Every structure is written in structure tokens, then in C-alpha cells.
PDB file of C-alpha atoms in Angstrom:
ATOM      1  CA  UNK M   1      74.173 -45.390 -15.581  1.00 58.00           C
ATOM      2  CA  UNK M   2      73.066 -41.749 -15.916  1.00 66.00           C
ATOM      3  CA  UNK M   3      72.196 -39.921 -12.577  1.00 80.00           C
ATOM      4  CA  UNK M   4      69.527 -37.890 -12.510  1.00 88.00           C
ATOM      5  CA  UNK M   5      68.515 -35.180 -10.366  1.00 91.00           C
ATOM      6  CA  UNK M   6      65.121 -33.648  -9.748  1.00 94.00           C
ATOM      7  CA  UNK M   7      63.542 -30.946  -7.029  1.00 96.00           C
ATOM      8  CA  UNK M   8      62.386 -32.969  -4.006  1.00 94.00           C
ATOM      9  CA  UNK M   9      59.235 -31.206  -4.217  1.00 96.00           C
ATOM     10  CA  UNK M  10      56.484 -28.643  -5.842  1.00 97.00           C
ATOM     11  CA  UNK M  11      52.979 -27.110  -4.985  1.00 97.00           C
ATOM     12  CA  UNK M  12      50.505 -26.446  -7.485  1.00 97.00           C
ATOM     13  CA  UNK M  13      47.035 -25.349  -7.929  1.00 97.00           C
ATOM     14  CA  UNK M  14      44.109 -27.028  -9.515  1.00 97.00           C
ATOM     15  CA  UNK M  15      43.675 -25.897 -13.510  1.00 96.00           C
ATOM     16  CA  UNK M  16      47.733 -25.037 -13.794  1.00 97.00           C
ATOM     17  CA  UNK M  17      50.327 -26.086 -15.724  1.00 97.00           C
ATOM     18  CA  UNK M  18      53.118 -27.661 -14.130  1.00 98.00           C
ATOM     19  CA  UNK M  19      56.670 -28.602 -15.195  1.00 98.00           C
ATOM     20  CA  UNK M  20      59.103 -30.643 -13.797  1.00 97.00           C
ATOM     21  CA  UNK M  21      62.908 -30.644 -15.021  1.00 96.00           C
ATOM     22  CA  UNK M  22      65.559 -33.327 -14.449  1.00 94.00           C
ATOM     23  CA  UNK M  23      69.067 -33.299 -14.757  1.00 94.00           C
ATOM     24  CA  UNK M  24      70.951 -35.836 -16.974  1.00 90.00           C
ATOM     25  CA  UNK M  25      74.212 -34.388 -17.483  1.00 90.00           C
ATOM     26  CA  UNK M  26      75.991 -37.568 -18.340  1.00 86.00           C
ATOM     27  CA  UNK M  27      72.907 -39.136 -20.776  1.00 87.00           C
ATOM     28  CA  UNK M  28      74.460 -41.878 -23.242  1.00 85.00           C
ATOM     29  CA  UNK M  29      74.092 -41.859 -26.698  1.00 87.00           C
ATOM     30  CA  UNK M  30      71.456 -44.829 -26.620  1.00 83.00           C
ATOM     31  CA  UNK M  31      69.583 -43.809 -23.671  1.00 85.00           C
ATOM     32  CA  UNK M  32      65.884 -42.638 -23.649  1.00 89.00           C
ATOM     33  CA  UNK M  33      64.204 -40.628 -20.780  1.00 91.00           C
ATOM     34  CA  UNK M  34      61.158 -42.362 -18.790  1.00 91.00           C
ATOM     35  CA  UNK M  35      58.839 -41.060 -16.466  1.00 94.00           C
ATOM     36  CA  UNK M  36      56.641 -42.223 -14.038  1.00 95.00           C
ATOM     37  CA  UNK M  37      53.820 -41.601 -11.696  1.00 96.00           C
ATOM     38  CA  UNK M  38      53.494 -43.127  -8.333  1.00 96.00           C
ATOM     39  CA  UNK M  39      50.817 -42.437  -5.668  1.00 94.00           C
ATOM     40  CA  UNK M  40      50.588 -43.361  -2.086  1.00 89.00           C
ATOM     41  CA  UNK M  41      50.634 -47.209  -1.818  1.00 86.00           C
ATOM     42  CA  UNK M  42      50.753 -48.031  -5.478  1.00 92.00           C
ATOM     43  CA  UNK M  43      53.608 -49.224  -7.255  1.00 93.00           C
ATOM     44  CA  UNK M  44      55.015 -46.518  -9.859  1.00 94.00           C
ATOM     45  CA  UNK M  45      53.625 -46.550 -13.000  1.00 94.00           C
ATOM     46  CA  UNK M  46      54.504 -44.928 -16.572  1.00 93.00           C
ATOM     47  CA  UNK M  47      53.411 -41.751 -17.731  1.00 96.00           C
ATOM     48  CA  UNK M  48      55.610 -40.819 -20.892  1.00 95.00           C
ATOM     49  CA  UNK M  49      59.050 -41.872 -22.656  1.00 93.00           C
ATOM     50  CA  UNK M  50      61.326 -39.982 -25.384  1.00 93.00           C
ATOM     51  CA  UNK M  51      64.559 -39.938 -26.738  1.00 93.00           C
ATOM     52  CA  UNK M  52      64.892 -36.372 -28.182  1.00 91.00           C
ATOM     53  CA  UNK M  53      62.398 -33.186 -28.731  1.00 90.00           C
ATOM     54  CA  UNK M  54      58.500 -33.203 -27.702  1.00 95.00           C
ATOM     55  CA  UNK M  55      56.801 -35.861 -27.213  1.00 95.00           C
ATOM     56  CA  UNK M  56      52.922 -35.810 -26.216  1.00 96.00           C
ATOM     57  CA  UNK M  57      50.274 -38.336 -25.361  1.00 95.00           C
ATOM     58  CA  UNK M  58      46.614 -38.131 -23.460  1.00 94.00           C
ATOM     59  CA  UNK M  59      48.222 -37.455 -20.502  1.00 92.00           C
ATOM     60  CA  UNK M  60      51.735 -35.570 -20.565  1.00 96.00           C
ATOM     61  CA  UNK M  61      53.767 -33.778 -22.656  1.00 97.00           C
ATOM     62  CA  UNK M  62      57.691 -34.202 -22.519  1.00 97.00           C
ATOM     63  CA  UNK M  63      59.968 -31.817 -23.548  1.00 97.00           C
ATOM     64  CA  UNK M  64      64.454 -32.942 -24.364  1.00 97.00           C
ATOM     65  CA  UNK M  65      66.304 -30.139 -25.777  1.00 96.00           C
ATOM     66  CA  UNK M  66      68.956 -31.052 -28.316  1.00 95.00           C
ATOM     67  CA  UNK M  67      71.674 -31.441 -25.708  1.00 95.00           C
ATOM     68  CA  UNK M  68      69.670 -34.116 -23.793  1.00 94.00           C
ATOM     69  CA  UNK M  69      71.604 -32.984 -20.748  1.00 94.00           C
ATOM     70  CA  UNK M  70      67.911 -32.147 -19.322  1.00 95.00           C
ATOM     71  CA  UNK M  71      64.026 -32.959 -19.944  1.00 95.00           C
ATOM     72  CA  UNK M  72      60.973 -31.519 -18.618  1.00 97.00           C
ATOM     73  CA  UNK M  73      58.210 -33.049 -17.597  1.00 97.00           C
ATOM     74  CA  UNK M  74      54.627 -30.780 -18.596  1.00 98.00           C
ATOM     75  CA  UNK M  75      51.214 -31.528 -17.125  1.00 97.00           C
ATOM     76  CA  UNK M  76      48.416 -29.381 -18.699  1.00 94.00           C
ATOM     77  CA  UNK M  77      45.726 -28.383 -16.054  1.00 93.00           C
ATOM     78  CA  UNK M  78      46.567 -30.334 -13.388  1.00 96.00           C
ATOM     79  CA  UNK M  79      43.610 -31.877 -10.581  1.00 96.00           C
ATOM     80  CA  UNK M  80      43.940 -32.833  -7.195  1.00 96.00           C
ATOM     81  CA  UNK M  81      44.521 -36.253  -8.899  1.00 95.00           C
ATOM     82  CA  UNK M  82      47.770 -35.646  -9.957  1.00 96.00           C
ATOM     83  CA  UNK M  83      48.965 -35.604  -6.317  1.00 97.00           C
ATOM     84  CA  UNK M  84      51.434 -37.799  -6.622  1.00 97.00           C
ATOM     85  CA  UNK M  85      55.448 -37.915  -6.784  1.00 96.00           C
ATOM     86  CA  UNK M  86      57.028 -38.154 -10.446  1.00 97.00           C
ATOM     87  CA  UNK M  87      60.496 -40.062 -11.024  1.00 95.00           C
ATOM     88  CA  UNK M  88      63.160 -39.798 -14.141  1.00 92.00           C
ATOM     89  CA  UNK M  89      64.611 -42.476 -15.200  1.00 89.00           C
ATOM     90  CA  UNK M  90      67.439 -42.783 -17.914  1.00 86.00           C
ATOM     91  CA  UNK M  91      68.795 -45.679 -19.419  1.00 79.00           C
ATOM     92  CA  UNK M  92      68.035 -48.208 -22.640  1.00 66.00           C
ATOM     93  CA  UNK M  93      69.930 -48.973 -25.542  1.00 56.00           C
ATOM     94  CA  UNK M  94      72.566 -51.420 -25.768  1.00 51.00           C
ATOM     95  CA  UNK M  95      74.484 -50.704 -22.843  1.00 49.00           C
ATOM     96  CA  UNK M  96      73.404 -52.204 -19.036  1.00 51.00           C
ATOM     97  CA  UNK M  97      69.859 -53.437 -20.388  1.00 49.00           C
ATOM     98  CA  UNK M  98      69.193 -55.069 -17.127  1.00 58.00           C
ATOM     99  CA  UNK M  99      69.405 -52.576 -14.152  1.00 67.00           C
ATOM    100  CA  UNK M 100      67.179 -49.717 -13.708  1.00 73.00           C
ATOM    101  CA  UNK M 101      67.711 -47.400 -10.532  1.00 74.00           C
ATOM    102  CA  UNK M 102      65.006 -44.424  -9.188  1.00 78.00           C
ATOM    103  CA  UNK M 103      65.803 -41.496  -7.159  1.00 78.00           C
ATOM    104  CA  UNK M 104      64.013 -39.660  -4.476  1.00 82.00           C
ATOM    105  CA  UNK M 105      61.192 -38.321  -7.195  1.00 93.00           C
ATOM    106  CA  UNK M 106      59.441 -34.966  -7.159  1.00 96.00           C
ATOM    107  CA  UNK M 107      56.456 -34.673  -4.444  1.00 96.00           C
ATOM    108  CA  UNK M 108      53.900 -32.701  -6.161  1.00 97.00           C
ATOM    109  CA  UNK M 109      51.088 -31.625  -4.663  1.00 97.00           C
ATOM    110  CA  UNK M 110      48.186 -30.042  -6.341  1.00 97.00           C
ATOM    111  CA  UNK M 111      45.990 -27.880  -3.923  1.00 97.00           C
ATOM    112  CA  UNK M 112      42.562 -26.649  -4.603  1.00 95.00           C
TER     113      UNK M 112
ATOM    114  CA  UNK C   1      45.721 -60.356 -17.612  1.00 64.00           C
ATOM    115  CA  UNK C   2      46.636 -59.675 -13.995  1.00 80.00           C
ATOM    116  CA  UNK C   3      49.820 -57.683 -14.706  1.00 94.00           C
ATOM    117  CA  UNK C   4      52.859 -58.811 -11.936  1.00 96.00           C
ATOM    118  CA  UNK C   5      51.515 -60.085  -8.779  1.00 96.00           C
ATOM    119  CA  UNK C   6      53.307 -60.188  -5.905  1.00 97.00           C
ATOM    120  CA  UNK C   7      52.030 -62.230  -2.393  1.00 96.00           C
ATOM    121  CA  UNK C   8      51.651 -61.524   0.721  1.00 96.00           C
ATOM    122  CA  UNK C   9      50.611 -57.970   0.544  1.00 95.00           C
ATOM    123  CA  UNK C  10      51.007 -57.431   4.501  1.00 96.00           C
ATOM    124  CA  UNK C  11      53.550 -59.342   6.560  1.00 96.00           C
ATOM    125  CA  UNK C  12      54.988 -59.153  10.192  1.00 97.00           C
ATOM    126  CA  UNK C  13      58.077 -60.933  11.161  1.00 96.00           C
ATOM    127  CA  UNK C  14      60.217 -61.065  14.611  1.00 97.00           C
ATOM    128  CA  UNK C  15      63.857 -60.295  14.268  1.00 97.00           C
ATOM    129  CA  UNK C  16      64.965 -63.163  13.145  1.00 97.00           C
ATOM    130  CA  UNK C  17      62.430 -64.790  11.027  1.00 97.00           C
ATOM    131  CA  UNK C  18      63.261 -66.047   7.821  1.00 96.00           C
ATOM    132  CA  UNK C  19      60.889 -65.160   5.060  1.00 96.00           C
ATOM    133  CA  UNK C  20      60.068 -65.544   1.047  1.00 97.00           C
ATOM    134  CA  UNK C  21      58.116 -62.847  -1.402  1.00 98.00           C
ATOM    135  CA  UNK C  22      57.134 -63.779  -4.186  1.00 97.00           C
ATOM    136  CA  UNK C  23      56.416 -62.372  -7.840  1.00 97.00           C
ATOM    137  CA  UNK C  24      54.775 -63.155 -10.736  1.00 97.00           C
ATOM    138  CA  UNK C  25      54.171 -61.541 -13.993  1.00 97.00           C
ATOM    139  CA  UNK C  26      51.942 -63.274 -17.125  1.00 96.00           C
ATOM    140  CA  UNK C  27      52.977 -60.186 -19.605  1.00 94.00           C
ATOM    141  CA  UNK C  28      56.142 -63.358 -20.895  1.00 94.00           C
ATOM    142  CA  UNK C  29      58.666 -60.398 -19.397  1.00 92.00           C
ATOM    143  CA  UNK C  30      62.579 -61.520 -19.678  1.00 91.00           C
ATOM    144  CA  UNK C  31      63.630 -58.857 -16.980  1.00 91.00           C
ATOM    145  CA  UNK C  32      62.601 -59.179 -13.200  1.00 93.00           C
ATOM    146  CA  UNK C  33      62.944 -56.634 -10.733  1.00 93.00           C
ATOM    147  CA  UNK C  34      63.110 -56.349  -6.854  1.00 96.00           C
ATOM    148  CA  UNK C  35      62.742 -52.555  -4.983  1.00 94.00           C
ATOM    149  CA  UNK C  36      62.436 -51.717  -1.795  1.00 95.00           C
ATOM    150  CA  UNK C  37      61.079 -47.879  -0.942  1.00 94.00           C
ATOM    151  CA  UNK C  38      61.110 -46.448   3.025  1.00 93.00           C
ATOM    152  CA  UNK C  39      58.814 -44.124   4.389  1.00 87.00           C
ATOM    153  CA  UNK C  40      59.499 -41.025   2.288  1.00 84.00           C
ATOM    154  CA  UNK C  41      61.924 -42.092   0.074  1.00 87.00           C
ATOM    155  CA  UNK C  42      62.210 -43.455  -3.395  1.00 88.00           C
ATOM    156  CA  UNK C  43      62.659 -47.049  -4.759  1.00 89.00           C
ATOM    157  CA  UNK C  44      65.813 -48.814  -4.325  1.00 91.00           C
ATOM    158  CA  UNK C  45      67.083 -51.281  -6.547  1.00 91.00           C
ATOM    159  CA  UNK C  46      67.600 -54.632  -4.567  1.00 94.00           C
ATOM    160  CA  UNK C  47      68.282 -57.316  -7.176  1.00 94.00           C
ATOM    161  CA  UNK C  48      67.175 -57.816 -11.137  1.00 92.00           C
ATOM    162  CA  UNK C  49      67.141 -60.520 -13.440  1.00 92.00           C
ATOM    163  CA  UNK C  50      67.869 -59.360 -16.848  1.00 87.00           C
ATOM    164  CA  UNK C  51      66.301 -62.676 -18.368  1.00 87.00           C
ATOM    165  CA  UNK C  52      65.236 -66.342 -17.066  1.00 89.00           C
ATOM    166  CA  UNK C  53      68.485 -67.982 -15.033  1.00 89.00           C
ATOM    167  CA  UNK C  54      70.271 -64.443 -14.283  1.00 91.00           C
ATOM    168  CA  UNK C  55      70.029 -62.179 -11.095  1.00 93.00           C
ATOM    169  CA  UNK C  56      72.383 -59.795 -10.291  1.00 91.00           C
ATOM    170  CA  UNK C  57      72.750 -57.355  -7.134  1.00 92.00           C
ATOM    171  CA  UNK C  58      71.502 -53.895  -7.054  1.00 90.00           C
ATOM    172  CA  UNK C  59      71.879 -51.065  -5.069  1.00 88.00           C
ATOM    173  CA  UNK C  60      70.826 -52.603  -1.633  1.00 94.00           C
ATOM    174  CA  UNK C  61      71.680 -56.207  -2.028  1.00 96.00           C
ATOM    175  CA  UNK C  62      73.057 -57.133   1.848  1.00 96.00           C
ATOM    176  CA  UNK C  63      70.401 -59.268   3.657  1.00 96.00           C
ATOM    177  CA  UNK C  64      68.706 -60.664   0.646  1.00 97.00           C
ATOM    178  CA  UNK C  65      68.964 -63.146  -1.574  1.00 97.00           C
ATOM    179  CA  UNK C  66      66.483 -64.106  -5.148  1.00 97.00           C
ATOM    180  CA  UNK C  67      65.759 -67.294  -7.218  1.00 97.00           C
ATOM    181  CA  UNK C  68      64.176 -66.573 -10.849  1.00 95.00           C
ATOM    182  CA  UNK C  69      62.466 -69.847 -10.554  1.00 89.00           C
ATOM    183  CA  UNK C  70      61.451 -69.524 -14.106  1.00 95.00           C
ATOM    184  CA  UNK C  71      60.239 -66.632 -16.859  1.00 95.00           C
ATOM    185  CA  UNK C  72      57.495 -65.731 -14.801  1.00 96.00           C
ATOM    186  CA  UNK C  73      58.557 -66.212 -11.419  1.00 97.00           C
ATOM    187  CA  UNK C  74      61.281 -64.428  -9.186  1.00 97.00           C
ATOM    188  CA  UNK C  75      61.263 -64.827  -5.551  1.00 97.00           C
ATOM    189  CA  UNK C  76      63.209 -62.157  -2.549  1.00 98.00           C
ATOM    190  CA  UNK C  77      64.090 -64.115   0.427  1.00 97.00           C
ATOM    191  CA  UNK C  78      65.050 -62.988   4.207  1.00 96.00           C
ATOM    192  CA  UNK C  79      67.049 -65.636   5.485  1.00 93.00           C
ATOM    193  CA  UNK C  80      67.269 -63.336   8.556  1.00 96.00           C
ATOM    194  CA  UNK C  81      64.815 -60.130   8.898  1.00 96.00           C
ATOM    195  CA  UNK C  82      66.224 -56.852  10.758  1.00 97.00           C
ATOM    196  CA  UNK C  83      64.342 -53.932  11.563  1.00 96.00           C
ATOM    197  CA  UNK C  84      65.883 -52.094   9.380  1.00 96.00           C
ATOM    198  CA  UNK C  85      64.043 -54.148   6.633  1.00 97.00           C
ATOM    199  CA  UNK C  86      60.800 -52.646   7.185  1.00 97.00           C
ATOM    200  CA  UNK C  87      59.472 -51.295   3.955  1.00 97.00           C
ATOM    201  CA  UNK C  88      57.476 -51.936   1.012  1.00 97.00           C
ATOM    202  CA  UNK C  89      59.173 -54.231  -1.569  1.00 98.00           C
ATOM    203  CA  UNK C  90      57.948 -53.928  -4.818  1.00 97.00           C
ATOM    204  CA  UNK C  91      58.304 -56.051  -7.522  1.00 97.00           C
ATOM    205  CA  UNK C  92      58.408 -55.001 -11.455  1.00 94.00           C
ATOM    206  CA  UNK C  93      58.639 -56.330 -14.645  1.00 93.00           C
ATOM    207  CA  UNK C  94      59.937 -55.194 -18.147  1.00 90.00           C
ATOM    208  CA  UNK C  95      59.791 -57.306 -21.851  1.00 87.00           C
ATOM    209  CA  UNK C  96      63.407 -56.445 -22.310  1.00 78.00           C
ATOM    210  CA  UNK C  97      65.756 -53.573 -22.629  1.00 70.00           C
ATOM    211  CA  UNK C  98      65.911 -50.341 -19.802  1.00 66.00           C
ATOM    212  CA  UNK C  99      64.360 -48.400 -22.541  1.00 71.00           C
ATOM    213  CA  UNK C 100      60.542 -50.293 -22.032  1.00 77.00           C
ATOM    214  CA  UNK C 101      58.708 -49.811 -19.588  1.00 86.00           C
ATOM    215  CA  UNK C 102      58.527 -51.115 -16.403  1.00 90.00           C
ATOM    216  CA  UNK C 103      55.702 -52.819 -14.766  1.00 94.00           C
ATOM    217  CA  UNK C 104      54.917 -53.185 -10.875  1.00 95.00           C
ATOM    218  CA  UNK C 105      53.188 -54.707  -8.713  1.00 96.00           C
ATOM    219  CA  UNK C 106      51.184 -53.853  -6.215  1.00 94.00           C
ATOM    220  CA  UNK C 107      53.304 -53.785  -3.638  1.00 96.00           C
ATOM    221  CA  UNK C 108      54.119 -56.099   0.108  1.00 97.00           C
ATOM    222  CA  UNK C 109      54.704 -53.798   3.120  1.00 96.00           C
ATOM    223  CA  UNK C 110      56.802 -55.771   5.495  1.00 97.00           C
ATOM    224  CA  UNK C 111      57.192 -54.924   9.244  1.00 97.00           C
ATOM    225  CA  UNK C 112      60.166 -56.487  11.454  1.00 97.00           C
ATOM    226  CA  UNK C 113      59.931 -56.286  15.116  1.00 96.00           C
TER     227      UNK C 113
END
């Protein structure tokens, strides 16, 4: 499985931008990159996936260069809301389709 | 649909106590999943079941055992609760492969005395 590493933590203001990188040096061929959302005494939940270049929905923007060795997560104009800690996760295709593993996350916290 | 539901949400146990969570998702899910996350920390992987009469250990296995009773259901027993078992155990849920997401519940926080 591909380890992934991320900053423990980040501070933000209301109405930035904010971007969050993770490490994936030793990505496989087949895997894609997930991310996901988790606040205070909720289970995590999924913000975007993608396998290679940009990918966007209503929420998120994610961003692989061609190497795949890294990804960044982009939140547009982020609210006190999106206090929360963000976890990459790698893995999918044909290889070890059971067993998905987190790490510590990124604690971001948006201030006013 | 009410997504993966897992029961009790609060529990106390004395050092000692035997205990079972349990976990249920309606979504027809093959892939079951068991995490446990500490004050502070992220989720770790406890056991899985890739599909209906599989489990296999995760990261954090020692102290706990799991029965995928059937597609929908997969239990996390104690047989013997330690304090250092205090956390929140969550339980989550995927169709298939790593590459789908996963779904969770919304979480039991356990406390061993």
C-alpha cells in the first residue's frame, strides 16, 4: 500500500484559498487518490477522488501532476465550516482491494 | 436509506468486560470495515472484510476479534476490554474496490475503566 504523508496541520482565514499537498512517492499504477473530510465526532466522509490531472466538483478541486508522486488538495474561499481535518488516501485498482489505511490527516483550521 | 449504522453509540466497560459492536450498512456493500481513532489521532485500521465470509486483520488487530454475520452485518468484539481500548470505533462501508468510496458510520465512543 502507498504511504502517504501530509502536514499535521494549517491555519487559514475565512474567504482564502487553501491547499493541502500529500506525498505518494510510491503510488501504483492502478491506484487513485481519495480525500476526505472529517469533523469533530463524525465519521470521515468524502470530499473528492482522481486518478491523474484536475479534477473539480461543488466542493473541491484536486490537483495530480503527471508524476502522481503528489496531489493537492484546493478549497476555494474557505468558512469557518471547513474546520475540520482532511486525510489522503491511496489505493484501488486490482491490487489489495480490501484494506484501506488513514494517517494522522491535516488539522485545518479556518479563523475569522 | 440510513447509510451504515453502528450501535451503541456510548458505552462504559470495567477492565475486563467482554463486549460486542455492531454494524450495519443497507447501501448491499461487499467490503466491511472496522477503525478505531484516539484522542488526536487518525483512524486505524482494525479488521476489514473484503466481501461476505472474509475478515482479515488490520493495522491494530490484538484484542479484537469480528464476525461478518452476513452482507450487511459485521460485528467487533472485546472478549476482554483494557484501558488502552478507549476510543471511538468507527465502522465503514465500501461497494467494492479501495478505489470507491468509503462510507462511515456515525461512530461508538467506548470508555474502559
Amino acid at each position: 500500500l502507498a504511504k502517504t504523508t501530509q502536514p499535521i496541520s494549517m491555519d487559514s482565514y475565512e474567504g482564502q484559498e487553501v491547499n493541502i499537498t500529500c506525498s505518494h512517492n510510491n503510488i501504483a499504477t492502478n491506484d487513485y487518490i481519495t480525500w476526505y473530510q472529517q469533523f469533530p465526532s463524525q465519521g470521515p466522509r468524502f470530499i473528492i477522488q482522481g486518478y491523474k490531472t484536475k479534477v473539480t466538483n461543488e466542493v473541491a478541486s484536486l490537483f495530480i501532476p503527471a508524476d502522481r508522486k503528489s496531489s493537492t488538495l484546493s478549497l476555494p474561499r474557505v468558512s469557518l465550516s471547513d474546520t475540520a481535518v482532511y486525510y489522503c488516501l491511496v489505493g484501488g485498482g486490482n491490487t489489495n482491494a480490501g484494506k484501506s489505511t488513514f494517517g494522522d490527516g491535516t488539522t485545518l483550521t479556518v479563523k475569522p | 436509506n440510513a447509510g451504515v449504522t453502528q450501535t451503541p453509540k456510548f458505552q462504559v466497560l470495567k477492565t475486563g468486560q467482554s463486549m460486542t459492536l455492531q454494524c450495519a450498512q443497507d447501501m448491499n456493500h461487499n467490503s466491511m470495515y472496522w477503525y478505531r481513532q484516539d484522542p488526536g489521532m487518525g483512524l486505524r485500521l482494525i479488521y476489514y472484510s473484503a466481501s461476505e465470509g472474509t475478515t482479515d486483520k488490520g493495522e491494530v488487530p490484538n484484542g479484537y476479534n469480528v464476525s461478518r454475520l452476513n452482507k450487511r452485518e459485521f460485528s467487533l468484539r472485546l472478549e476482554s476490554a483494557a484501558p488502552s481500548q478507549t476510543s471511538v470505533y468507527f465502522c465503514a462501508s465500501r461497494l467494492d474496490r479501495s478505489n470507491e468510496k468509503l462510507f462511515f458510520g456515525s461512530g461508538t465512543q467506548l470508555s474502559v475503566l
